[in-house]
Amino acid sequence: MSPELAYRAVVLLLWALVAVHSWVCRGLFWDGASFLAIVLDTRTFHDFYPARAHIAWVTQAPVLLLIKAGVSDTRLLSIVYSATLFAVPTAIYQMALRRVRGDAVLLGVVLAIIAVVYLPTWFFIIGEFNTTYAAATLAMAILLTDRDFSRRGAAILLGLGALCLASYEAMVYLGPFLAIATLWSASRSRTTDGIARLLGWAAALAFLGGAVVAAGAVNEYWNHAYFTRVRLATFDFWQNLQFIVPLVGLGGLAIISILWPSWLKGRAPPIAIGVVAVVLASTPWFRQIFNPEAMLFPPAHYVARTGAGGVLLVLLTAMWVHSAWRGRLPRLLEILRQPVVGRRLVLAMSLLVLTATVPDLALTRLWVGYLDYFRGVVSSRTGLVSSSELPMGQWPQRLFAQDWTYPALSAIVRSAPDQGIIVAPKDYRSFPPFEPSCGTVPRLEGYRWR
C-alpha cells in the first residue's frame, strides 16, 4: 500500500468518525457534560485547572462565540463542543501524517500512535491529554522531516509549545523530550537563518516551561484524594480492551523484530497484524463469547490515558532513532528502510487503524441509546430524580454513567425548565470529585434542547 494512499484513506476515516461522534454529542460523556454546563452557566472559559488552561481555551472558544451570538439550543451547542473536542487533536494528527507521508517507517509509526494511543482513549475526548499527545506527535514529525529547520516549521513548533505550556501533566516527561529534540534538530540542520533558530529556541523553552507547569501541578495535587486514586489506577490500563489488544500485539511483533529482523522481509508480520486486527474487531462480542465482564468499557479510556502516554513516548523515541541514525545501520533499521518492508508496515498499521474503529463505533451506538434513555427519563419526570431509582448500574447504562455529571447532563438535555434533574444520593465528602462544581445542579437559564 502506497504511503500517499494510506495517508488519504486514514485522514478520510478519521474525519468521518469526527463527524459521527460530533453529531451524537459524544463530547458529553462523563466530565464533558459538567464542563459544558459550567461554560453555559458562567458564559466564560472553564479553566478551573490552570495547568491545563490552554487546551480549555482552544476547545471552549467556539461554544462561547455561539453563546455570545445568542445561540441557546443546547443540542447545537453540544454538537459544536463535541466537534471542537474531536477536531482539534484530529487536525493535529492529520498534520503529522501529512508531514511524514514521504517516509514509510515514520508514517507507519504515526499510524500506530493513532491506532494504539489516540483511538483507544478518545471516548474520554474531554481529556486534555488527547490534544497534548497529538501536539507531541506533530512536533516530532516536524523535527524529523524539516531538515533545513525552516521558519515555517519553527513557527509551528513555537505554536505547539505555547499550547503545551499549560496542557497536561504528561508534559513532565514529554516537555524535556521535545525540548531536547528541538535543540538537536536545530543544531543538526546547520541553518544560517537566525530567525528560525530563535523560534526553535523559544519553542524548546516553551516545551520546558510546559514540563515545569506540569510538575508544579503534580506537586500541588499529589495528596489530593482524587489524584491519589488516579495514581493507584496507573497500571489498570489492562481494563481497556481497545488499548491492550493492539498494544500486546504490536509489543510482541516488536520483540520478534528486534530479535530476528529478517522475519520482516516475509509475509508473517502482515499476517500477525491481521490476527491482531481480527481480535480487536471482535472485542465488542467478548462479553457474549467469554464473560459478561470482558466488555468494552468507555471509562477504561480514561484509565488507560497514563499508559498511553508511556507508549507514545516509546513510539516517538523509535521515530527519532530511525531518523537520526547515521553510519552503519543495525540490521533492523536496514530492513525497515527497504521499500517493500516499509509499504507492508504502512498497510499493516492502516489495517489496525481501520479495525480500531469497529469497537469505537460499537460503543458509539450504545452511547446513542444511553443518551436517548437519559433524555427520556428527564423529559418524563419533574423535580429531582434519584439515580438510585434508575438502572444506572445495569448494562448498558453502566458503560456511560457517572454520578458526578448526572445533574449537568440532565440540565443540558432538558427541553423545558420544569423537566427532571437526575441526581445521585451522595454528599461527595468521603470521595470528593476533582472539580468542585461536579454534582451540583446547573441553572442554565434560557437554554433548551431542541
PDB file of N, CA and C in Angstrom, residues 257 260-262 264-265 328-338:
ATOM      1  N   SER A 257      10.807  -8.709  16.053  1.00  0.00           N
ATOM      2  CA  SER A 257      11.560  -7.972  15.026  1.00  0.00           C
ATOM      3  C   SER A 257      12.943  -7.581  15.520  1.00  0.00           C
ATOM      4  N   TRP A 260      14.833 -11.095  15.655  1.00  0.00           N
ATOM      5  CA  TRP A 260      15.012 -11.708  14.333  1.00  0.00           C
ATOM      6  C   TRP A 260      14.555 -10.729  13.258  1.00  0.00           C
ATOM      7  N   PRO A 261      15.355  -9.721  12.952  1.00  0.00           N
ATOM      8  CA  PRO A 261      14.950  -8.684  11.995  1.00  0.00           C
ATOM      9  C   PRO A 261      14.561  -9.223  10.625  1.00  0.00           C
ATOM     10  N   SER A 262      15.180 -10.309  10.194  1.00  0.00           N
ATOM     11  CA  SER A 262      14.938 -10.807   8.840  1.00  0.00           C
ATOM     12  C   SER A 262      13.504 -11.283   8.629  1.00  0.00           C
ATOM     13  N   LEU A 264      10.962  -9.695   9.041  1.00  0.00           N
ATOM     14  CA  LEU A 264      10.178  -8.596   8.484  1.00  0.00           C
ATOM     15  C   LEU A 264      10.114  -8.651   6.960  1.00  0.00           C
ATOM     16  N   LYS A 265      11.044  -9.382   6.337  1.00  0.00           N
ATOM     17  CA  LYS A 265      11.046  -9.465   4.882  1.00  0.00           C
ATOM     18  C   LYS A 265      10.030 -10.473   4.356  1.00  0.00           C
ATOM     19  N   ARG A 328      26.812   2.967   9.948  1.00  0.00           N
ATOM     20  CA  ARG A 328      26.380   1.581   9.715  1.00  0.00           C
ATOM     21  C   ARG A 328      25.053   1.332  10.410  1.00  0.00           C
ATOM     22  N   LEU A 329      24.072   0.887   9.634  1.00  0.00           N
ATOM     23  CA  LEU A 329      22.730   0.669  10.178  1.00  0.00           C
ATOM     24  C   LEU A 329      22.629  -0.680  10.873  1.00  0.00           C
ATOM     25  N   PRO A 330      21.940  -0.749  12.008  1.00  0.00           N
ATOM     26  CA  PRO A 330      21.615  -2.044  12.589  1.00  0.00           C
ATOM     27  C   PRO A 330      20.751  -2.827  11.603  1.00  0.00           C
ATOM     28  N   ARG A 331      20.767  -4.108  11.701  1.00  0.00           N
ATOM     29  CA  ARG A 331      20.033  -4.950  10.762  1.00  0.00           C
ATOM     30  C   ARG A 331      18.548  -4.588  10.734  1.00  0.00           C
ATOM     31  N   LEU A 332      17.984  -4.279  11.880  1.00  0.00           N
ATOM     32  CA  LEU A 332      16.558  -3.962  11.959  1.00  0.00           C
ATOM     33  C   LEU A 332      16.233  -2.714  11.145  1.00  0.00           C
ATOM     34  N   LEU A 333      17.007  -1.648  11.320  1.00  0.00           N
ATOM     35  CA  LEU A 333      16.753  -0.416  10.576  1.00  0.00           C
ATOM     36  C   LEU A 333      17.027  -0.606   9.093  1.00  0.00           C
ATOM     37  N   GLU A 334      18.018  -1.391   8.771  1.00  0.00           N
ATOM     38  CA  GLU A 334      18.335  -1.645   7.371  1.00  0.00           C
ATOM     39  C   GLU A 334      17.155  -2.301   6.652  1.00  0.00           C
ATOM     40  N   ILE A 335      16.545  -3.266   7.312  1.00  0.00           N
ATOM     41  CA  ILE A 335      15.416  -3.974   6.704  1.00  0.00           C
ATOM     42  C   ILE A 335      14.173  -3.086   6.677  1.00  0.00           C
ATOM     43  N   LEU A 336      13.935  -2.359   7.762  1.00  0.00           N
ATOM     44  CA  LEU A 336      12.761  -1.490   7.805  1.00  0.00           C
ATOM     45  C   LEU A 336      12.783  -0.440   6.707  1.00  0.00           C
ATOM     46  N   ARG A 337      13.954   0.008   6.318  1.00  0.00           N
ATOM     47  CA  ARG A 337      14.073   1.059   5.312  1.00  0.00           C
ATOM     48  C   ARG A 337      13.948   0.532   3.884  1.00  0.00           C
ATOM     49  N   GLN A 338      13.818  -0.769   3.735  1.00  0.00           N
ATOM     50  CA  GLN A 338      13.592  -1.315   2.408  1.00  0.00           C
ATOM     51  C   GLN A 338      12.180  -0.964   1.952  1.00  0.00           C
TER      52      GLN A 338
END
